[in-house]
Coordinates of C-alpha atoms in Angstrom, one line a residue:
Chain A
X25 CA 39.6 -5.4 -0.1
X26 CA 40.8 -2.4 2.1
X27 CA 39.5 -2.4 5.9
X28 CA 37.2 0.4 5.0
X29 CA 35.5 -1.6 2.0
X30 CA 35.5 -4.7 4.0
X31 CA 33.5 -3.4 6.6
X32 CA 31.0 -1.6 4.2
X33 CA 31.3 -5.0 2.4
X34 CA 29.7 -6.6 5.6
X35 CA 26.9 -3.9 5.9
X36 CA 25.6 -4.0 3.0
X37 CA 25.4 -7.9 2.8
X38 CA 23.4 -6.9 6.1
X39 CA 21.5 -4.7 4.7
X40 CA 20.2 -6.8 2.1
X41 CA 19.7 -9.9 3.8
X42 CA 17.3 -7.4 5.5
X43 CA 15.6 -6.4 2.5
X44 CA 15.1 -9.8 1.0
X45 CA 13.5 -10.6 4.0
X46 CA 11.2 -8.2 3.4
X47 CA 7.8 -9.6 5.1
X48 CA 6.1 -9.9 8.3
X49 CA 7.0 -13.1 10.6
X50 CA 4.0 -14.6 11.7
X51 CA 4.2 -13.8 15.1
X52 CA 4.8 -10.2 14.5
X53 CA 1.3 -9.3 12.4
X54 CA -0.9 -6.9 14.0
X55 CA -4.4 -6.3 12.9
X56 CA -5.6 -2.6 11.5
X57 CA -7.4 -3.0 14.6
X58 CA -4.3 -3.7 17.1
X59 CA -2.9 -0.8 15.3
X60 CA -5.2 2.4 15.7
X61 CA -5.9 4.3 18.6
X62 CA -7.7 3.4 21.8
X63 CA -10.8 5.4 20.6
X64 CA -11.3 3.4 17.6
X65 CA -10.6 -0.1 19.1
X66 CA -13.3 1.1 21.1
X67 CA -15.6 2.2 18.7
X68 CA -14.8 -1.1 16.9
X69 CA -15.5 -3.4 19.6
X70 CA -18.5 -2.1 21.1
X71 CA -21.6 -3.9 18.9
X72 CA -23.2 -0.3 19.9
X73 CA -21.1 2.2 18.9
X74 CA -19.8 0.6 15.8
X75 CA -21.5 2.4 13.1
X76 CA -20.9 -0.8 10.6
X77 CA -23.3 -2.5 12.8
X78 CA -26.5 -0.7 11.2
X79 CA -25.0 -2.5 7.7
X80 CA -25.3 -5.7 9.7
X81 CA -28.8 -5.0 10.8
X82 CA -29.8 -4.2 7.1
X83 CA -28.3 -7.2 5.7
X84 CA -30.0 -9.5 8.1
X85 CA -33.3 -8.1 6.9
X86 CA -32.2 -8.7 3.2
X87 CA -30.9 -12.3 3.9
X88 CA -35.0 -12.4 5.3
X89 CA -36.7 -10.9 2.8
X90 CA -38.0 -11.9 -0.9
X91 CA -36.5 -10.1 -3.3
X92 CA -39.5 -10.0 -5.5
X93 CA -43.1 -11.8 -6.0
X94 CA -42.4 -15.2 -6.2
X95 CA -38.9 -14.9 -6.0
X96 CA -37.0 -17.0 -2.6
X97 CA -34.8 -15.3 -0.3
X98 CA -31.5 -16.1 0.8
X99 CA -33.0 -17.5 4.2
X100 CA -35.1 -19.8 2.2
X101 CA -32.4 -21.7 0.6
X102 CA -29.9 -21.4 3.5
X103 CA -31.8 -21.0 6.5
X104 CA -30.4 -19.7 9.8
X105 CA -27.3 -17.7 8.3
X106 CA -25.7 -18.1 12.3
X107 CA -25.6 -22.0 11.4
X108 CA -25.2 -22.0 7.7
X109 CA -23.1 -19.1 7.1
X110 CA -20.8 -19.5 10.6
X111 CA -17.3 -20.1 8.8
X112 CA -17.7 -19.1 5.3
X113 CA -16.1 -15.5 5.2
X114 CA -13.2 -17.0 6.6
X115 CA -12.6 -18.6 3.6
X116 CA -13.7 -16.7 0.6
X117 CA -12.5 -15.6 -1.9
X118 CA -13.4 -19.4 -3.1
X119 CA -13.1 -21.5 -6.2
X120 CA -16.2 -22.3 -7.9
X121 CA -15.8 -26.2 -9.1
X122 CA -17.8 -25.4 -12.2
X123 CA -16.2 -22.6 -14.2
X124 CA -12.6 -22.8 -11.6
X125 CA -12.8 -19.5 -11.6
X126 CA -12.3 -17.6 -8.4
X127 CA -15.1 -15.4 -6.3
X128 CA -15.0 -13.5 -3.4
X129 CA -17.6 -13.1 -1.2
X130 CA -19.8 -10.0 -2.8
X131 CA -19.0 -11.6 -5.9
X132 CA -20.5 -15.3 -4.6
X133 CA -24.0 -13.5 -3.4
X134 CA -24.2 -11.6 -6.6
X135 CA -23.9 -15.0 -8.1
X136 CA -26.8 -16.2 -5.9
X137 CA -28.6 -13.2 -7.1
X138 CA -28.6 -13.7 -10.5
X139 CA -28.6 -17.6 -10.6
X140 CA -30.8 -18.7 -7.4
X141 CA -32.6 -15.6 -6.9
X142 CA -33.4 -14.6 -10.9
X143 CA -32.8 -10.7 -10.1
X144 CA -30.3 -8.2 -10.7
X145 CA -27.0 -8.4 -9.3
X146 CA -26.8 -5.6 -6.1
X147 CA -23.9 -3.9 -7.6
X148 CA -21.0 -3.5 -6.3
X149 CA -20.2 -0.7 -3.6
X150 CA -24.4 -0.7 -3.5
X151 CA -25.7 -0.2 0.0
X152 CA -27.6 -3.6 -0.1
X153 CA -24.2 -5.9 -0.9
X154 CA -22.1 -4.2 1.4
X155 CA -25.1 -5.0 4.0
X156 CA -25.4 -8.7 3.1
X157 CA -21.3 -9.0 3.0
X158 CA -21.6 -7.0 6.6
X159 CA -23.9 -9.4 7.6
X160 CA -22.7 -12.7 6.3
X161 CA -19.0 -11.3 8.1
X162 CA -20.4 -11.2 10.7
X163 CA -21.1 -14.8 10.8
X164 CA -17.2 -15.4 10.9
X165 CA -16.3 -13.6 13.8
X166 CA -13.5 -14.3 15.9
X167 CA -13.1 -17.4 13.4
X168 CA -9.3 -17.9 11.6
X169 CA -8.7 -17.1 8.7
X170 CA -8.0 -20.1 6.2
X171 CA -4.9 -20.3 3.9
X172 CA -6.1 -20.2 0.1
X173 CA -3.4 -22.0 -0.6
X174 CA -4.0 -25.2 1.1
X175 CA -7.6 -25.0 -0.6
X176 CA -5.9 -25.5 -3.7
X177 CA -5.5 -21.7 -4.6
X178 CA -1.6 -21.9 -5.3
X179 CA -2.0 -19.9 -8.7
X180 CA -4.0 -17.3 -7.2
X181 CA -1.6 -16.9 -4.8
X182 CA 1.5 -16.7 -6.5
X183 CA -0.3 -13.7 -9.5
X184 CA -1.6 -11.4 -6.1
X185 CA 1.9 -11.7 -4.7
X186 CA 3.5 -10.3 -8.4
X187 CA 0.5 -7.7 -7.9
X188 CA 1.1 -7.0 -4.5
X189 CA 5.8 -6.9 -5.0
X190 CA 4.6 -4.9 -8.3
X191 CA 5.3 -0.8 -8.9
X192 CA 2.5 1.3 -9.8
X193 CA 1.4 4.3 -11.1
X194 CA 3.0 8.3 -11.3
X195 CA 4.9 7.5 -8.1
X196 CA 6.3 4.0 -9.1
X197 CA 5.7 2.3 -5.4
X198 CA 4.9 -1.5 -4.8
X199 CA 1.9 -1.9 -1.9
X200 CA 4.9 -4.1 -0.5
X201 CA 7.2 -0.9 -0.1
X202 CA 4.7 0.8 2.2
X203 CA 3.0 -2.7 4.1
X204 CA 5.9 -5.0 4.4
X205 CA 9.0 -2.9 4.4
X206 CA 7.4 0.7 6.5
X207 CA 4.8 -0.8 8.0
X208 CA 4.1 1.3 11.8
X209 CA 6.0 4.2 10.6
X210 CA 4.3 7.5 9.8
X211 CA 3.6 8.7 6.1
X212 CA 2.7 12.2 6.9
X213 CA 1.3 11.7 10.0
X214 CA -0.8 8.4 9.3
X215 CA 0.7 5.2 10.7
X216 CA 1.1 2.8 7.6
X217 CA -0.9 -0.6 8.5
X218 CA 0.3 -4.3 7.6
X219 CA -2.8 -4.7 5.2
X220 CA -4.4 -7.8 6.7
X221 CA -8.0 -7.8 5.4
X222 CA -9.3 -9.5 8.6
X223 CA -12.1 -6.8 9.1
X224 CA -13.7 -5.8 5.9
X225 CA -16.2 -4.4 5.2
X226 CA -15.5 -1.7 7.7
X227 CA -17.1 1.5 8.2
X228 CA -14.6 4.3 7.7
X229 CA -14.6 7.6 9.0
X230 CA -13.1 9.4 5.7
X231 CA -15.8 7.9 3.9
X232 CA -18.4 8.2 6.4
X233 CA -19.7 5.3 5.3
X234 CA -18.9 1.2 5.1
X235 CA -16.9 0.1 2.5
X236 CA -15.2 -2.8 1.0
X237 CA -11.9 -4.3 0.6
X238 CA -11.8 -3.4 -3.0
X239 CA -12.8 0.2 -2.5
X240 CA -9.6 0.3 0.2
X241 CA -7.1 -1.2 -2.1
X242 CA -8.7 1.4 -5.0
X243 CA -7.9 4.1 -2.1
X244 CA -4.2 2.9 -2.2
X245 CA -4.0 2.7 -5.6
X246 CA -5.1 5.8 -6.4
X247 CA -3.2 7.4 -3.8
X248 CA -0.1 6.5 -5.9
X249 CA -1.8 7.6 -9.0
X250 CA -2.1 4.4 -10.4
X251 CA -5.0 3.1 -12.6
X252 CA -7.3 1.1 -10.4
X253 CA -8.1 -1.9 -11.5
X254 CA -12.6 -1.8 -12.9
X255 CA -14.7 -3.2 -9.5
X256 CA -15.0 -6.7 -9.4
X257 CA -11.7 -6.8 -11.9
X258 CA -9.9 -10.4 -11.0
X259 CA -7.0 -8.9 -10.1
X260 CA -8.2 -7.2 -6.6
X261 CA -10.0 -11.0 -6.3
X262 CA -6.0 -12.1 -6.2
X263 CA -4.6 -9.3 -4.3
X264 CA -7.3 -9.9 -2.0
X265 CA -6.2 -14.0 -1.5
X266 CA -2.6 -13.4 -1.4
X267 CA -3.5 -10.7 1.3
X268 CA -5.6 -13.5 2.8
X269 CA -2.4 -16.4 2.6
X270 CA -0.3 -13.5 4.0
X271 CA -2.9 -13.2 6.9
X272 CA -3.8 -16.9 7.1
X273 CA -4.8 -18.1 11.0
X274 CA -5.6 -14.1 11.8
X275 CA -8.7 -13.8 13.4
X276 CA -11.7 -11.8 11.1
X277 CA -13.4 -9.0 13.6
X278 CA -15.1 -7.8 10.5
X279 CA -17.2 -5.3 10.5
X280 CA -14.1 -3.5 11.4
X281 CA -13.6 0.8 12.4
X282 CA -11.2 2.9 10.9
X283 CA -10.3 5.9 10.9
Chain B
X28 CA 23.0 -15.2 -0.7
X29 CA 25.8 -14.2 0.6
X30 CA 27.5 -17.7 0.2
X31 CA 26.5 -17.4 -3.7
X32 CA 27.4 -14.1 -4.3
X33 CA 31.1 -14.7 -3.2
X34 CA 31.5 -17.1 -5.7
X35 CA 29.4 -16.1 -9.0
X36 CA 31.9 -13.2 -10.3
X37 CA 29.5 -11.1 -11.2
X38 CA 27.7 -11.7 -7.8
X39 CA 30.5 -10.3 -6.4
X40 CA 31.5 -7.3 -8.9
X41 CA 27.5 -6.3 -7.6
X42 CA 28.0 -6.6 -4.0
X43 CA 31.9 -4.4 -4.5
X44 CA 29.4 -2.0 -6.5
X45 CA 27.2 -1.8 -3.5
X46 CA 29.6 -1.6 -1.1
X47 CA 31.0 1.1 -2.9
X48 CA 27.5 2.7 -2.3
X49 CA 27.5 2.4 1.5
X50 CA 30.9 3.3 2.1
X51 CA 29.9 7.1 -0.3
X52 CA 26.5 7.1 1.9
X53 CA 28.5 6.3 5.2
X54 CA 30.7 9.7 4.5
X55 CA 29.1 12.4 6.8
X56 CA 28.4 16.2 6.4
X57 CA 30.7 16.5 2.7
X58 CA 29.1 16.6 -0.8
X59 CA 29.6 13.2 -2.0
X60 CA 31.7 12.0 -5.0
X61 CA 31.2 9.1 -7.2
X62 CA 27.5 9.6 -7.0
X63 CA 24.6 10.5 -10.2
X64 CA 25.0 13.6 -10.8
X65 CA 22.1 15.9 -13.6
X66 CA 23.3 19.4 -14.9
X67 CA 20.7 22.0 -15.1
X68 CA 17.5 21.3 -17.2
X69 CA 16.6 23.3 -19.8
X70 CA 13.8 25.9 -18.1
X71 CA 11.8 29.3 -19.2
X72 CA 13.2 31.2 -16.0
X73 CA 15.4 31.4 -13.3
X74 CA 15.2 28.8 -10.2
X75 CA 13.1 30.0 -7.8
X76 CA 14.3 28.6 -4.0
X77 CA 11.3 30.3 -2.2
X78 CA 8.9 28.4 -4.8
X79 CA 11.3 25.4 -3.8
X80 CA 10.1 25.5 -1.1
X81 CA 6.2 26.0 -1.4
X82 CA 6.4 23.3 -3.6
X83 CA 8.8 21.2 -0.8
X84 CA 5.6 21.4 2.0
X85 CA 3.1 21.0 0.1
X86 CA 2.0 17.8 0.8
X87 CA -0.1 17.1 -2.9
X88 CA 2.6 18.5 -4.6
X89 CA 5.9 17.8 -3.9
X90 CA 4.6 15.0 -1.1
X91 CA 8.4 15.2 0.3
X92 CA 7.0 15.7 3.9
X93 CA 5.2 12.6 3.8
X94 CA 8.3 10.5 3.9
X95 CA 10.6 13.0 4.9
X96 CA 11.0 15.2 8.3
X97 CA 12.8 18.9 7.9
X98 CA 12.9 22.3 9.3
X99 CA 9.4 23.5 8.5
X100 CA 8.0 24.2 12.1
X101 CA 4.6 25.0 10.2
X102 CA 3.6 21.7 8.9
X103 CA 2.3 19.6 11.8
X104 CA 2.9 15.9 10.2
X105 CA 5.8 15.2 9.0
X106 CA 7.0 11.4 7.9
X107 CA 9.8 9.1 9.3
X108 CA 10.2 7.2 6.0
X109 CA 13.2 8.7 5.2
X110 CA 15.9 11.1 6.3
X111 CA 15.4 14.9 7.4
X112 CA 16.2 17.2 4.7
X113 CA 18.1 19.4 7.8
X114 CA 21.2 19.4 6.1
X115 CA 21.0 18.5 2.5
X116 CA 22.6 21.5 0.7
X117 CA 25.5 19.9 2.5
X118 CA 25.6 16.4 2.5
X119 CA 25.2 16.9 -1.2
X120 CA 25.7 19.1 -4.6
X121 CA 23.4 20.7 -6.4
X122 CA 23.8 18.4 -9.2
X123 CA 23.3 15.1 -7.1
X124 CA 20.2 16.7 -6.1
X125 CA 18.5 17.3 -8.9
X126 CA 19.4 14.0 -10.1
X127 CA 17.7 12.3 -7.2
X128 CA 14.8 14.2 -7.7
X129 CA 14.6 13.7 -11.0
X130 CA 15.2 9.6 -10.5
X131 CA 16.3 8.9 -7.4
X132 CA 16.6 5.1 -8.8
X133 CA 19.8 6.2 -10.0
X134 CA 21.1 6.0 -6.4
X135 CA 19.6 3.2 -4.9
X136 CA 17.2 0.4 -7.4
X137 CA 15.1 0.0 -4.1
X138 CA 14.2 3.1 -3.2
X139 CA 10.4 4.1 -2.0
X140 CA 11.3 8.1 -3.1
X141 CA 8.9 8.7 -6.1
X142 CA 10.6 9.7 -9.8
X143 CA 9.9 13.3 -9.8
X144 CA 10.9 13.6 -13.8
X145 CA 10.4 10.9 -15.0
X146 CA 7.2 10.2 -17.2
X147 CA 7.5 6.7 -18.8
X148 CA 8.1 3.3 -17.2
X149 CA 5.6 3.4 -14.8
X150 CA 2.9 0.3 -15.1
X151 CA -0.9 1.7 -14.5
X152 CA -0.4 5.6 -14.8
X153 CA -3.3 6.9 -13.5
X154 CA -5.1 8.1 -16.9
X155 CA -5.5 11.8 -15.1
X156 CA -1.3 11.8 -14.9
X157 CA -0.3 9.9 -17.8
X158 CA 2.5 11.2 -19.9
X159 CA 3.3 13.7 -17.2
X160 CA 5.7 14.3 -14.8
X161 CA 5.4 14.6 -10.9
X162 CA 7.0 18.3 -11.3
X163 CA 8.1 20.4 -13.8
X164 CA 11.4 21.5 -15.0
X165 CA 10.9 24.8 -13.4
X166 CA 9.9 23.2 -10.3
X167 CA 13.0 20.8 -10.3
X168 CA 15.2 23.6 -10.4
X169 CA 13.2 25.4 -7.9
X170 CA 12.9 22.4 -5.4
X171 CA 17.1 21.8 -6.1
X172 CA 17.6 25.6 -5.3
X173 CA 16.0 25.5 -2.5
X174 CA 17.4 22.2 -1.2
X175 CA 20.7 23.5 -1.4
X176 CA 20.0 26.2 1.0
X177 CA 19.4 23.6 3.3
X178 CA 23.0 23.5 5.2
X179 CA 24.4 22.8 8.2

């Protein structure tokens, strides 16, 4: 080997060691929150000004109320949500030990719906589950979020990392090329975030409205005109717990601000 | 890795290849040899540079300024993705252009820069998009035209 390819030799073995390290150490990750401007943070962390707050508010009076003659509400199986509900966000998406198969959290009070309650699943992206999942986030505050993995949700894990390292769509990018590897730098002008979902659902300011985690990642895919997966689909349930293993012991501040 | 890949032969025929790579990208302000090259696609007129580039800050269709920076004092946001495009008509031939627009895979298996003519391979196409490419063969000849004005 001449000097010349020697030394280029030792770059790129450099360079690459880089790449294949290609995620976030632990005590590097910073919250969509810790990354957005004062203004927002502010917005976010004042219970007054946070416009996701009125979701809250509605979704309390849901949890309350009787969804039809005769039917029971939430608050009649579960009681106080501040007691029975404190925790539980932190760790959805969950396994259901019946079927094994894996919910998230709208997806778990739709199940309520239909199988407690006897009434129509609120559907998804529907004003009254994003309250309830607003409300029930709520209950989690400042909580950690628990690794899926060490409640037995290994598989999960391991397909939303393939999902999550995978190209997509016209412009062949992984979510992993923007999140893991460009993460703080600029894409035209908006600073690309690490993607830990510690604060959904969050009211956005491009939507003007609260929105969930699946609606984001339907934002990113479509962004790279890619075919979003249907709501609901499992896929975005194991994006969303390899996001969650990738975020594990990050505090939720859900309902989050962005811009 | 590295402890792997200077024993397994082919490891290390890879890591020469790359090396190879770094050392042609490590050579400043000369058109590169030893690097893709793509000669002219077949079009139904003559390259148009100023279309180049319209097409070059326009941030839905060519999307170049959302990774790249460049010499276009009019568009406010620019990205830091990737390098500036100051300079490009030098660092490279028209040829090497167009063949990283047209799969800029060919240069580097890693790379975040989107295949602008390439319409198959992709997982997920977006049903609006499918079957099509991110630009035209016009437009790649525009967009290479007007890249290689870009000297320094």
């Amino acid at each position: 080997m001449t000097g010349r390819a020697g030394r280029a030799f030792a770059l790129a073995i450099l360079l690459l060691g880089h790449a294949l390290a290609d995620d976030i150490p632990a005590n590097q990750r910073l919250s969509g929150h810790d990354m957005m401007g004062a203004e927002a943070q502010a917005m976010q962390r004042d219970d007054f000004a946070n416009p996701a707050m009125l979701a809250v508010k509605e979704g309390e009076a849901l949890w309350k109320a009787a969804p039809g003659e005769g039917r029971p509400s939430c608050q009649s199986c579960h009681g106080d949500a501040a007691e029975s509900m404190k925790g539980v966000a932190a760790r959805y998406p969950a396994r259901d030990a019946s079927t094994g198969r894996a919910f998230d959290l709208p997806g778990q009070i739709q199940a309520c719906q239909t199988g407690r309650q006897a009434v129509a699943p609120s559907a998804r992206e529907s004003a009254a589950l994003l309250a309830l999942e607003a409300y029930l986030s709520l209950q989690s505050r400042g909580m950690p979020l628990a690794s899926p993995r060490a409640r037995g949700l290994e598989d999960a894990v391991l397909r939303g990392e393939k999902l999550y390292r995978q190209r997509f769509g016209q412009l062949d990018l992984s979510c992993a090329q923007c999140h893991s590897q460009n993460w703080g730098r600029s894409l035209g002008g908006t600073r690309i975030p690490q993607a830990h979902p510690t604060g959904y659902p969050l009211f956005r300011m491009e939507w003007q409205a609260i929105g969930s985690l699946q609606r984001r990642f339907r934002n990113c895919m479509t962004g790279i005109r890619a075919e979003p997966f249907p709501a609901g689909a499992p896929e975005w349930v194991d994006l969303e717990i390899y996001l969650k293993e990738r975020a594990a012991d990050m505090a939720m501040d859900a309902p989050g601000v962005r811009p | 890795m590295s402890g792997r890949a200077a024993h397994a032969g082919t490891g290390r025929e890879l890591w020469l290849a790359i090396a190879a790579f770094l050392v042609a990208l490590a050579m400043p302000a000369r058109a590169q040899q030893d690097v893709p090259e793509a000669g002219p696609l077949a079009v139904s007129r003559p390259p148009d540079a100023e279309n180049g580039r319209r097409i070059v800050t326009d941030r839905r269709k060519g999307l170049c300024l959302l990774c790249h920076s460049g010499p276009f004092p009019e568009v406010r946001f620019q990205g830091d993705l990737a390098p500036s495009l100051a300079g490009a008509g030098s660092r490279w031939t028209p040829a090497q252009l167009r063949a990283r627009l047209i799969d800029s895979r060919l240069f580097n298996g890693e790379t975040i820069m989107p295949p602008y003519f390439r319409a198959e391979g992709q997982s997920r196409m977006a049903v609006a998009f499918k079957g099509r490419t991110i630009l035209t063969a016009e437009e790649i000849e525009d967009v290479t035209a007007f890249l290689a004005t870009l000297r320094e």
